[in-house]
Amino acid sequence: LSVAELVEHSIKRISDTDDKIGAFLTLNEEGARKDAQALDARLASEGERGLLFGIPTGIKDNIVTEGLRTTCGSKFLENHDPIYDAAVVTKLRAAQSVTMGKLNMDEFAMGGSNENSAYRVVRNPWDLERVPGGSSGGSAASVAAGQVYFALGSDTGGSIRQPAAYCGVVGLKPTYGLVSRYGLVAFASSLDQIGPITKNVEDSAYVLQAIAGHDERDTTSANVEIPDYVSALTGEVKGLRIGVPKEYLGQGIDPQVKERVLEALKVFESMGAVWEEVSLPHTEYAVATYYLLASSEASSNLARFDGVRYGVRADNPANLIDLYRRSRSEGFGAEVKRRIMLGTYALSSGYYDAYYKKAQQVRTLIKQDFDQVFEKFDLIIGPTAPTAAFKLGEQVGDPLTMYLNDICTIPVSLAGVPAISVPCGMADGLPVGLQIIGKPFDERTVLRAAHAFE
Ligand code: GLN
């Protein structure tokens, strides 16, 4: 099989399905064909293969790609062609995968259903009347629909794991700092991480291998040795100690989701792992803490979209302030404005101590909850999301309910630890995700357990 054939297959699959699914914002058809040709030629001459040689892939549209339109799901960047590649894109190029295009998402990664995309809805391939989750909804739906073999997503409070759960695929959020954020359009810099969305755990290990690693251009990039992730997949979980937070199986969790998680724990038990109920007592404050901190950081990060440097610029402005105001009013959607206003309020003088500082203190308590459990346990396991995919439109008018979908993923993001979502059966014909959470930089154990279970 040549790379060209593989790429043609992907192009055909995209053209057959994407009218319905809506995963792609920009297709890189000609670029992908050119890359395929070059890879086939190289194979013929040198016979040398990168780790992801010839694999058609999709990239979430908040990861910049040189000369390939990058919109962040926003009208603000409708015509934005970046002048450089993100670190992960450079790494994928080195691993010789083929970029098929840019994937739909909630505007600036703010959302949990992909309904905040300024362009089009993404439909869940399992049921076209349902959301694919978000904000990496395009990435998860594209992999689930077989358009690409893997995709990159980004996760700030659940945006890789939750859509992976809703679409029945595998989504890994690495430890904060493991993967460079250079070239990821910043939403909440202290939380944002890029990670793989794949069909299975082995693929996840391969893609992580290709994209992890220290990068001087990202000041929060961790300078750690990158282990071999693929060799961690031994199938062995005997003696592994698993903590199951009672807060993740309590109120608000769909009974069928809970049932699937308990069944999964039985599988682990049968393979020789042991589990016990534990407590992460500050879980109830996590969603409020996250929305305060993430919005504060977003209000600062999005200040760069001023109508001067990037994207939309209002016509005939009366003066500079008018240019800022109108460009931002026209360019941003409702949810982005809501977050900017919330964050600006929380950071304004006189409120800072009451809100931002307080939230940072609670974040520390949440992180300590995890530290304490990890003194005795190797992994923490629970559901990825409280329910399976909900119907399109169902939660649009109700941001608070929408925010609660991330109750199980947000604490993990605040703690900065790694977690994977793997499919664990169905609820009423829709996939359910199992979340496996690990110690900082212990992706090997997370992947090992996920692989043994899958
Ligand atoms: N749904 C969450 C939010 O709206 C998480 C988004 C994300 O992880 N990017 O902020």
Tab-separated table of C-alpha atoms and ligand atoms in Angstrom:
chain	number	residue	atom	x	y	z
A	1	LEU	CA	0.000	0.000	0.000
A	2	SER	CA	1.463	3.379	-0.960
A	3	VAL	CA	1.037	6.563	1.035
A	4	ALA	CA	-0.743	8.054	-1.966
A	5	GLU	CA	-3.361	5.280	-1.779
A	6	LEU	CA	-3.832	5.804	1.930
A	7	VAL	CA	-4.253	9.538	1.446
A	8	GLU	CA	-6.729	9.056	-1.427
A	9	HIS	CA	-8.735	6.746	0.807
A	10	SER	CA	-8.851	9.417	3.494
A	11	ILE	CA	-9.855	12.114	0.969
A	12	LYS	CA	-12.649	9.897	-0.328
A	13	ARG	CA	-13.884	9.106	3.152
A	14	ILE	CA	-13.913	12.796	4.038
A	15	SER	CA	-15.815	13.741	0.883
A	16	ASP	CA	-18.308	10.899	1.442
A	17	THR	CA	-19.044	11.717	5.077
A	18	ASP	CA	-18.180	15.282	5.936
A	19	ASP	CA	-21.323	16.920	4.569
A	20	LYS	CA	-23.052	15.124	7.394
A	21	ILE	CA	-20.361	15.162	10.085
A	22	GLY	CA	-18.918	18.660	9.648
A	23	ALA	CA	-15.506	17.863	11.118
A	24	PHE	CA	-13.319	19.779	8.661
A	25	LEU	CA	-12.957	23.549	8.529
A	26	THR	CA	-10.092	23.488	6.011
A	27	LEU	CA	-9.103	20.600	3.795
A	28	ASN	CA	-5.444	20.269	2.809
A	29	GLU	CA	-6.171	18.121	-0.217
A	30	GLU	CA	-3.406	19.281	-2.549
A	31	GLY	CA	-0.866	19.606	0.257
A	32	ALA	CA	-1.625	16.085	1.460
A	33	ARG	CA	-1.256	14.693	-2.072
A	34	LYS	CA	2.099	16.426	-2.430
A	35	ASP	CA	3.309	15.110	0.924
A	36	ALA	CA	2.188	11.600	-0.035
A	37	GLN	CA	4.151	11.743	-3.260
A	38	ALA	CA	7.263	12.938	-1.489
A	39	LEU	CA	6.961	10.193	1.142
A	40	ASP	CA	6.448	7.493	-1.485
A	41	ALA	CA	9.497	8.761	-3.361
A	42	ARG	CA	11.583	8.836	-0.216
A	43	LEU	CA	10.534	5.308	0.658
A	44	ALA	CA	11.598	4.112	-2.765
A	45	SER	CA	15.012	5.748	-2.491
A	46	GLU	CA	16.068	5.485	1.162
A	47	GLY	CA	13.638	3.035	2.725
A	48	GLU	CA	13.677	5.012	5.949
A	49	ARG	CA	10.414	5.500	7.852
A	50	GLY	CA	9.307	7.959	10.489
A	51	LEU	CA	7.311	6.762	13.489
A	52	LEU	CA	3.993	7.795	11.882
A	53	PHE	CA	5.024	7.268	8.295
A	54	GLY	CA	2.302	8.113	5.800
A	55	ILE	CA	-0.566	8.212	8.314
A	56	PRO	CA	-3.384	10.642	7.384
A	57	THR	CA	-4.075	12.908	10.319
A	58	GLY	CA	-6.243	15.857	11.288
A	59	ILE	CA	-5.237	18.824	13.401
A	60	LYS	CA	-7.500	20.836	15.668
A	61	ASP	CA	-7.862	24.308	14.277
A	62	ASN	CA	-6.267	26.100	17.232
A	63	ILE	CA	-2.862	24.573	16.410
A	64	VAL	CA	-1.082	26.766	13.905
A	65	THR	CA	0.049	25.373	10.553
A	66	GLU	CA	2.260	27.400	8.245
A	67	GLY	CA	0.313	28.599	5.222
A	68	LEU	CA	-2.708	26.459	6.136
A	69	ARG	CA	-5.661	28.475	7.398
A	70	THR	CA	-6.098	28.367	11.187
A	71	THR	CA	-9.373	29.836	12.448
A	72	CYS	CA	-9.735	28.585	16.038
A	73	GLY	CA	-13.377	28.091	15.112
A	74	SER	CA	-13.730	31.882	15.161
A	75	LYS	CA	-14.859	34.461	12.604
A	76	PHE	CA	-12.108	36.610	14.010
A	77	LEU	CA	-9.509	34.462	12.260
A	78	GLU	CA	-11.560	33.583	9.191
A	79	ASN	CA	-8.676	34.414	6.846
A	80	HIS	CA	-5.712	33.755	9.087
A	81	ASP	CA	-2.802	31.947	7.439
A	82	PRO	CA	-0.102	31.439	10.077
A	83	ILE	CA	3.518	32.115	9.180
A	84	TYR	CA	4.915	29.260	11.251
A	85	ASP	CA	4.183	25.703	12.404
A	86	ALA	CA	3.356	24.771	15.987
A	87	ALA	CA	5.984	22.609	17.709
A	88	VAL	CA	3.702	19.558	17.478
A	89	VAL	CA	3.208	20.115	13.753
A	90	THR	CA	6.973	20.208	13.222
A	91	LYS	CA	7.224	16.990	15.226
A	92	LEU	CA	4.484	15.306	13.205
A	93	ARG	CA	6.316	16.310	10.051
A	94	ALA	CA	9.474	14.702	11.419
A	95	ALA	CA	7.452	11.556	12.181
A	96	GLN	CA	6.187	11.720	8.557
A	97	SER	CA	2.436	11.747	9.074
A	98	VAL	CA	0.298	13.521	6.479
A	99	THR	CA	-1.877	16.481	7.481
A	100	MET	CA	-5.295	16.169	5.840
A	101	GLY	CA	-6.618	19.455	7.195
A	102	LYS	CA	-7.870	21.467	10.124
A	103	LEU	CA	-10.645	20.291	12.381
A	104	ASN	CA	-13.709	22.054	13.691
A	105	MET	CA	-13.922	23.142	17.316
A	106	ASP	CA	-15.699	25.419	19.751
A	107	GLU	CA	-14.527	28.987	19.217
A	108	PHE	CA	-11.154	29.416	20.928
A	109	ALA	CA	-11.744	26.001	22.565
A	110	MET	CA	-14.477	27.410	24.801
A	111	GLY	CA	-17.250	24.877	24.989
A	112	GLY	CA	-18.173	21.263	25.472
A	113	SER	CA	-20.420	20.435	22.519
A	114	ASN	CA	-18.806	22.060	19.483
A	115	GLU	CA	-21.922	24.217	19.167
A	116	ASN	CA	-19.811	27.325	19.778
A	117	SER	CA	-18.044	26.929	16.441
A	118	ALA	CA	-18.591	30.057	14.372
A	119	TYR	CA	-18.769	27.906	11.224
A	120	ARG	CA	-20.887	24.777	11.447
A	121	VAL	CA	-22.076	22.157	13.880
A	122	VAL	CA	-20.264	18.857	14.165
A	123	ARG	CA	-22.469	15.805	14.404
A	124	ASN	CA	-21.704	12.707	16.400
A	125	PRO	CA	-21.061	9.818	13.979
A	126	TRP	CA	-22.928	7.436	16.332
A	127	ASP	CA	-26.097	9.518	16.169
A	128	LEU	CA	-26.263	12.555	13.907
A	129	GLU	CA	-28.781	14.249	16.180
A	130	ARG	CA	-26.261	14.343	19.005
A	131	VAL	CA	-23.224	16.478	19.812
A	132	PRO	CA	-19.723	15.065	19.412
A	133	GLY	CA	-18.626	16.823	22.596
A	134	GLY	CA	-16.110	19.606	22.678
A	135	SER	CA	-14.139	21.588	22.313
A	136	SER	CA	-12.170	19.118	20.142
A	137	GLY	CA	-15.431	17.823	18.644
A	138	GLY	CA	-14.144	17.870	15.077
A	139	SER	CA	-11.077	15.858	16.078
A	140	ALA	CA	-13.064	13.152	17.877
A	141	ALA	CA	-15.805	12.922	15.238
A	142	SER	CA	-13.281	12.732	12.407
A	143	VAL	CA	-11.435	9.807	14.005
A	144	ALA	CA	-14.724	8.065	14.882
A	145	ALA	CA	-15.989	8.476	11.314
A	146	GLY	CA	-12.794	6.969	9.895
A	147	GLN	CA	-11.828	10.138	8.002
A	148	VAL	CA	-8.350	10.291	9.536
A	149	TYR	CA	-6.363	7.689	11.460
A	150	PHE	CA	-5.641	10.018	14.342
A	151	ALA	CA	-6.092	13.652	15.264
A	152	LEU	CA	-4.576	16.173	17.605
A	153	GLY	CA	-6.839	17.905	20.076
A	154	SER	CA	-6.291	20.305	22.935
A	155	ASP	CA	-7.571	19.957	26.469
A	156	THR	CA	-7.969	22.801	28.949
A	157	GLY	CA	-10.719	21.351	31.120
A	158	GLY	CA	-11.706	18.173	29.296
A	159	SER	CA	-11.694	19.049	25.611
A	160	ILE	CA	-9.803	15.949	24.467
A	161	ARG	CA	-11.252	13.430	26.905
A	162	GLN	CA	-14.951	14.384	26.837
A	163	PRO	CA	-15.368	14.384	23.023
A	164	ALA	CA	-13.358	11.148	22.847
A	165	ALA	CA	-15.834	9.628	25.324
A	166	TYR	CA	-18.893	10.863	23.394
A	167	CYS	CA	-17.515	9.583	20.074
A	168	GLY	CA	-16.276	6.191	21.325
A	169	VAL	CA	-12.572	6.822	20.651
A	170	VAL	CA	-9.430	7.193	22.789
A	171	GLY	CA	-8.330	10.643	24.008
A	172	LEU	CA	-5.213	11.377	26.048
A	173	LYS	CA	-4.483	14.568	27.937
A	174	PRO	CA	-0.785	14.448	28.823
A	175	THR	CA	0.751	15.847	32.006
A	176	TYR	CA	0.883	19.640	31.867
A	177	GLY	CA	4.259	20.523	30.329
A	178	LEU	CA	4.931	17.230	28.546
A	179	VAL	CA	3.896	18.486	25.097
A	180	SER	CA	4.978	21.907	23.852
A	181	ARG	CA	2.284	24.581	23.626
A	182	TYR	CA	4.343	26.598	21.140
A	183	GLY	CA	1.905	27.407	18.338
A	184	LEU	CA	-1.212	26.383	20.251
A	185	VAL	CA	-3.443	29.459	20.347
A	186	ALA	CA	-3.653	30.166	24.067
A	187	PHE	CA	-6.958	29.850	25.904
A	188	ALA	CA	-5.900	29.301	29.536
A	189	SER	CA	-2.133	28.896	29.458
A	190	SER	CA	-1.784	27.235	32.866
A	191	LEU	CA	-4.136	24.441	31.775
A	192	ASP	CA	-3.854	24.004	27.988
A	193	GLN	CA	-2.292	20.755	26.746
A	194	ILE	CA	-2.199	19.154	23.301
A	195	GLY	CA	-2.800	15.420	23.010
A	196	PRO	CA	-3.788	12.589	20.666
A	197	ILE	CA	-7.263	11.373	19.756
A	198	THR	CA	-6.976	7.882	18.295
A	199	LYS	CA	-8.910	4.710	17.568
A	200	ASN	CA	-7.018	2.663	20.144
A	201	VAL	CA	-4.489	2.917	22.961
A	202	GLU	CA	-1.512	1.672	20.965
A	203	ASP	CA	-1.957	4.488	18.460
A	204	SER	CA	-2.180	6.912	21.364
A	205	ALA	CA	1.207	5.724	22.642
A	206	TYR	CA	2.774	6.153	19.194
A	207	VAL	CA	1.427	9.652	18.700
A	208	LEU	CA	2.440	10.715	22.209
A	209	GLN	CA	5.925	9.371	21.501
A	210	ALA	CA	6.088	11.586	18.434
A	211	ILE	CA	4.848	14.831	20.030
A	212	ALA	CA	6.212	14.784	23.625
A	213	GLY	CA	9.426	16.508	24.597
A	214	HIS	CA	11.069	19.632	25.932
A	215	ASP	CA	10.844	22.865	23.941
A	216	GLU	CA	12.651	26.059	24.891
A	217	ARG	CA	10.039	28.130	23.082
A	218	ASP	CA	7.392	27.173	25.670
A	219	THR	CA	8.435	28.440	29.107
A	220	THR	CA	6.230	25.873	30.850
A	221	SER	CA	7.625	22.946	28.877
A	222	ALA	CA	9.010	20.331	31.258
A	223	ASN	CA	12.598	19.262	30.845
A	224	VAL	CA	12.066	15.559	31.481
A	225	GLU	CA	13.383	12.437	29.842
A	226	ILE	CA	10.808	10.994	27.426
A	227	PRO	CA	10.354	7.274	28.126
A	228	ASP	CA	9.302	4.653	25.616
A	229	TYR	CA	5.499	4.683	25.719
A	230	VAL	CA	4.887	1.860	23.284
A	231	SER	CA	6.933	-0.643	25.301
A	232	ALA	CA	4.728	0.130	28.324
A	233	LEU	CA	1.844	-1.734	26.692
A	234	THR	CA	2.541	-5.095	28.268
A	235	GLY	CA	-1.031	-6.177	28.926
A	236	GLU	CA	-0.058	-6.596	32.564
A	237	VAL	CA	-1.900	-4.799	35.412
A	238	LYS	CA	-1.419	-7.302	38.208
A	239	GLY	CA	-0.954	-5.612	41.599
A	240	LEU	CA	-1.893	-2.163	40.296
A	241	ARG	CA	-3.625	-0.123	42.992
A	242	ILE	CA	-6.624	1.873	41.775
A	243	GLY	CA	-8.451	4.597	43.702
A	244	VAL	CA	-12.057	5.276	42.746
A	245	PRO	CA	-13.256	8.706	43.898
A	246	LYS	CA	-16.697	8.553	45.429
A	247	GLU	CA	-17.301	12.101	44.147
A	248	TYR	CA	-17.087	10.803	40.555
A	249	LEU	CA	-19.836	8.240	41.001
A	250	GLY	CA	-22.259	10.282	43.062
A	251	GLN	CA	-24.939	12.790	42.277
A	252	GLY	CA	-25.438	13.832	38.668
A	253	ILE	CA	-23.833	10.716	37.201
A	254	ASP	CA	-26.113	8.799	34.876
A	255	PRO	CA	-26.875	5.359	36.383
A	256	GLN	CA	-25.864	3.570	33.177
A	257	VAL	CA	-22.543	5.393	33.079
A	258	LYS	CA	-21.937	4.398	36.682
A	259	GLU	CA	-22.817	0.799	35.841
A	260	ARG	CA	-20.304	0.735	32.947
A	261	VAL	CA	-17.562	2.099	35.214
A	262	LEU	CA	-18.264	-0.519	37.883
A	263	GLU	CA	-18.138	-3.232	35.213
A	264	ALA	CA	-14.785	-1.871	34.024
A	265	LEU	CA	-13.459	-2.064	37.572
A	266	LYS	CA	-14.503	-5.721	37.671
A	267	VAL	CA	-12.433	-6.290	34.537
A	268	PHE	CA	-9.415	-4.716	36.241
A	269	GLU	CA	-10.066	-6.870	39.285
A	270	SER	CA	-10.178	-10.003	37.142
A	271	MET	CA	-6.765	-9.051	35.726
A	272	GLY	CA	-5.263	-8.833	39.208
A	273	ALA	CA	-5.523	-5.122	39.967
A	274	VAL	CA	-7.109	-3.978	43.219
A	275	TRP	CA	-9.417	-1.021	43.754
A	276	GLU	CA	-10.775	0.906	46.678
A	277	GLU	CA	-13.074	3.854	47.120
A	278	VAL	CA	-11.212	7.102	47.823
A	279	SER	CA	-12.167	10.739	48.232
A	280	LEU	CA	-11.125	13.887	46.376
A	281	PRO	CA	-12.929	16.158	48.822
A	282	HIS	CA	-12.550	19.467	46.955
A	283	THR	CA	-14.161	18.162	43.743
A	284	GLU	CA	-17.321	20.187	44.336
A	285	TYR	CA	-15.368	23.440	43.987
A	286	ALA	CA	-13.536	22.440	40.809
A	287	VAL	CA	-15.974	23.707	38.187
A	288	ALA	CA	-16.313	27.154	39.783
A	289	THR	CA	-12.548	27.363	40.276
A	290	TYR	CA	-11.891	26.381	36.688
A	291	TYR	CA	-14.319	28.868	35.150
A	292	LEU	CA	-12.863	31.661	37.220
A	293	LEU	CA	-9.230	30.853	36.407
A	294	ALA	CA	-9.700	29.798	32.774
A	295	SER	CA	-11.780	32.899	32.026
A	296	SER	CA	-9.252	35.152	33.743
A	297	GLU	CA	-6.432	33.747	31.686
A	298	ALA	CA	-8.550	33.886	28.528
A	299	SER	CA	-9.406	37.550	29.067
A	300	SER	CA	-5.700	38.305	29.134
A	301	ASN	CA	-4.698	35.959	26.296
A	302	LEU	CA	-7.430	37.168	23.961
A	303	ALA	CA	-6.420	40.814	24.392
A	304	ARG	CA	-4.083	40.287	21.436
A	305	PHE	CA	-7.074	40.087	19.094
A	306	ASP	CA	-7.390	43.825	18.726
A	307	GLY	CA	-8.143	44.259	15.024
A	308	VAL	CA	-4.597	45.450	14.396
A	309	ARG	CA	-2.421	42.385	14.501
A	310	TYR	CA	-4.578	39.470	13.437
A	311	GLY	CA	-7.796	38.692	11.635
A	312	VAL	CA	-10.921	40.845	11.573
A	313	ARG	CA	-10.555	44.593	11.308
A	314	ALA	CA	-13.627	46.833	11.484
A	315	ASP	CA	-14.201	49.143	8.511
A	316	ASN	CA	-13.721	52.906	8.812
A	317	PRO	CA	-13.049	53.142	12.533
A	318	ALA	CA	-13.502	56.599	14.069
A	319	ASN	CA	-10.421	56.144	16.259
A	320	LEU	CA	-8.307	53.422	17.880
A	321	ILE	CA	-10.782	52.584	20.657
A	322	ASP	CA	-13.569	52.313	18.100
A	323	LEU	CA	-11.359	49.954	16.068
A	324	TYR	CA	-10.795	47.709	19.084
A	325	ARG	CA	-14.409	47.765	20.165
A	326	ARG	CA	-15.963	47.063	16.799
A	327	SER	CA	-13.407	44.498	15.685
A	328	ARG	CA	-13.910	42.529	18.893
A	329	SER	CA	-17.693	42.938	18.866
A	330	GLU	CA	-17.876	41.651	15.298
A	331	GLY	CA	-15.193	38.982	15.516
A	332	PHE	CA	-16.024	37.131	18.748
A	333	GLY	CA	-19.056	34.954	19.428
A	334	ALA	CA	-21.274	35.025	22.518
A	335	GLU	CA	-19.451	32.431	24.637
A	336	VAL	CA	-16.054	34.026	24.038
A	337	LYS	CA	-17.457	37.409	25.059
A	338	ARG	CA	-19.015	35.865	28.156
A	339	ARG	CA	-15.631	34.467	29.242
A	340	ILE	CA	-13.741	37.686	28.496
A	341	MET	CA	-16.204	39.673	30.573
A	342	LEU	CA	-16.149	37.197	33.450
A	343	GLY	CA	-12.356	37.073	33.428
A	344	THR	CA	-11.898	40.820	33.153
A	345	TYR	CA	-14.266	41.327	36.070
A	346	ALA	CA	-12.447	38.748	38.203
A	347	LEU	CA	-9.071	40.353	37.525
A	348	SER	CA	-10.128	43.948	38.067
A	349	SER	CA	-8.678	45.808	41.007
A	350	GLY	CA	-10.643	45.369	44.184
A	351	TYR	CA	-11.937	41.945	43.104
A	352	TYR	CA	-8.653	40.178	42.525
A	353	ASP	CA	-8.222	38.916	46.102
A	354	ALA	CA	-11.822	37.809	46.403
A	355	TYR	CA	-11.932	35.860	43.156
A	356	TYR	CA	-8.689	35.142	41.319
A	357	LYS	CA	-6.498	34.690	44.372
A	358	LYS	CA	-9.128	32.618	46.139
A	359	ALA	CA	-9.513	30.386	43.081
A	360	GLN	CA	-5.749	29.846	42.944
A	361	GLN	CA	-5.835	28.756	46.586
A	362	VAL	CA	-8.647	26.293	45.904
A	363	ARG	CA	-6.709	25.004	42.892
A	364	THR	CA	-3.867	24.128	45.267
A	365	LEU	CA	-6.284	22.231	47.524
A	366	ILE	CA	-7.606	20.298	44.528
A	367	LYS	CA	-4.081	19.399	43.479
A	368	GLN	CA	-3.342	18.242	47.041
A	369	ASP	CA	-6.381	15.932	46.910
A	370	PHE	CA	-4.692	14.117	44.010
A	371	ASP	CA	-1.254	14.109	45.692
A	372	GLN	CA	-2.764	12.430	48.735
A	373	VAL	CA	-4.523	9.682	46.802
A	374	PHE	CA	-1.395	9.062	44.728
A	375	GLU	CA	0.603	8.403	47.894
A	376	LYS	CA	-1.275	5.109	48.162
A	377	PHE	CA	-2.547	4.411	44.647
A	378	ASP	CA	-1.040	4.112	41.156
A	379	LEU	CA	-4.108	5.269	39.264
A	380	ILE	CA	-7.455	6.958	39.781
A	381	ILE	CA	-10.384	5.689	37.737
A	382	GLY	CA	-13.867	7.043	37.122
A	383	PRO	CA	-16.137	8.157	34.312
A	384	THR	CA	-14.920	10.711	31.765
A	385	ALA	CA	-18.266	12.504	31.652
A	386	PRO	CA	-21.453	12.168	33.713
A	387	THR	CA	-23.576	11.177	30.702
A	388	ALA	CA	-23.230	9.961	27.122
A	389	ALA	CA	-23.558	12.442	24.226
A	390	PHE	CA	-26.582	14.718	24.549
A	391	LYS	CA	-28.804	16.068	21.770
A	392	LEU	CA	-27.774	19.006	19.605
A	393	GLY	CA	-29.369	22.181	20.924
A	394	GLU	CA	-30.353	20.597	24.239
A	395	GLN	CA	-27.979	22.633	26.422
A	396	VAL	CA	-27.272	25.661	24.239
A	397	GLY	CA	-29.386	28.050	26.306
A	398	ASP	CA	-28.036	26.776	29.591
A	399	PRO	CA	-24.299	27.426	30.047
A	400	LEU	CA	-24.297	26.231	33.653
A	401	THR	CA	-25.560	22.747	32.748
A	402	MET	CA	-23.061	22.719	29.889
A	403	TYR	CA	-20.249	23.591	32.318
A	404	LEU	CA	-21.182	20.664	34.588
A	405	ASN	CA	-20.436	18.137	31.839
A	406	ASP	CA	-16.790	18.646	32.752
A	407	ILE	CA	-17.155	17.843	36.440
A	408	CYS	CA	-14.918	14.743	36.147
A	409	THR	CA	-12.310	16.175	33.766
A	410	ILE	CA	-11.774	19.665	35.199
A	411	PRO	CA	-10.195	18.607	38.539
A	412	VAL	CA	-7.611	16.588	36.579
A	413	SER	CA	-6.757	19.641	34.482
A	414	LEU	CA	-6.428	21.838	37.567
A	415	ALA	CA	-4.060	19.270	39.094
A	416	GLY	CA	-2.052	19.058	35.854
A	417	VAL	CA	-1.933	15.257	35.887
A	418	PRO	CA	-2.329	12.946	32.851
A	419	ALA	CA	-5.565	11.127	31.978
A	420	ILE	CA	-6.938	9.051	29.158
A	421	SER	CA	-10.499	8.319	28.109
A	422	VAL	CA	-11.108	4.844	26.708
A	423	PRO	CA	-14.426	3.401	25.533
A	424	CYS	CA	-16.104	1.207	28.185
A	425	GLY	CA	-19.330	0.028	26.648
A	426	MET	CA	-22.585	1.700	25.761
A	427	ALA	CA	-25.530	3.471	27.315
A	428	ASP	CA	-28.676	3.382	25.154
A	429	GLY	CA	-26.629	2.810	22.016
A	430	LEU	CA	-24.126	5.573	22.763
A	431	PRO	CA	-20.495	5.152	23.816
A	432	VAL	CA	-19.384	5.700	27.420
A	433	GLY	CA	-15.845	6.774	28.352
A	434	LEU	CA	-13.725	5.458	31.211
A	435	GLN	CA	-11.232	7.965	32.594
A	436	ILE	CA	-7.884	6.623	33.816
A	437	ILE	CA	-5.857	9.245	35.676
A	438	GLY	CA	-2.164	8.937	36.557
A	439	LYS	CA	0.650	10.542	38.514
A	440	PRO	CA	2.507	13.443	36.888
A	441	PHE	CA	4.599	12.213	33.938
A	442	ASP	CA	3.466	8.627	34.505
A	443	GLU	CA	1.770	8.304	31.108
A	444	ARG	CA	3.329	4.849	30.881
A	445	THR	CA	1.113	3.440	33.643
A	446	VAL	CA	-1.954	5.249	32.286
A	447	LEU	CA	-1.392	3.797	28.822
A	448	ARG	CA	-0.565	0.353	30.173
A	449	ALA	CA	-3.802	0.126	32.137
A	450	ALA	CA	-5.893	1.555	29.286
A	451	HIS	CA	-4.351	-0.885	26.828
A	452	ALA	CA	-4.873	-3.906	29.101
A	453	PHE	CA	-8.515	-2.908	29.597
A	454	GLU	CA	-9.438	-2.067	26.003
B	1	GLN	N1	-15.760	22.652	28.280
B	1	GLN	C1	-14.699	23.345	28.943
B	1	GLN	C2	-14.791	24.826	28.635
B	1	GLN	O1	-15.711	25.208	28.009
B	1	GLN	C3	-13.367	22.790	28.556
B	1	GLN	C4	-12.844	23.344	27.290
B	1	GLN	C5	-11.465	22.850	26.962
B	1	GLN	O2	-10.930	21.924	27.585
B	1	GLN	N2	-10.853	23.536	26.027
B	1	GLN	O3	-13.975	25.605	29.028
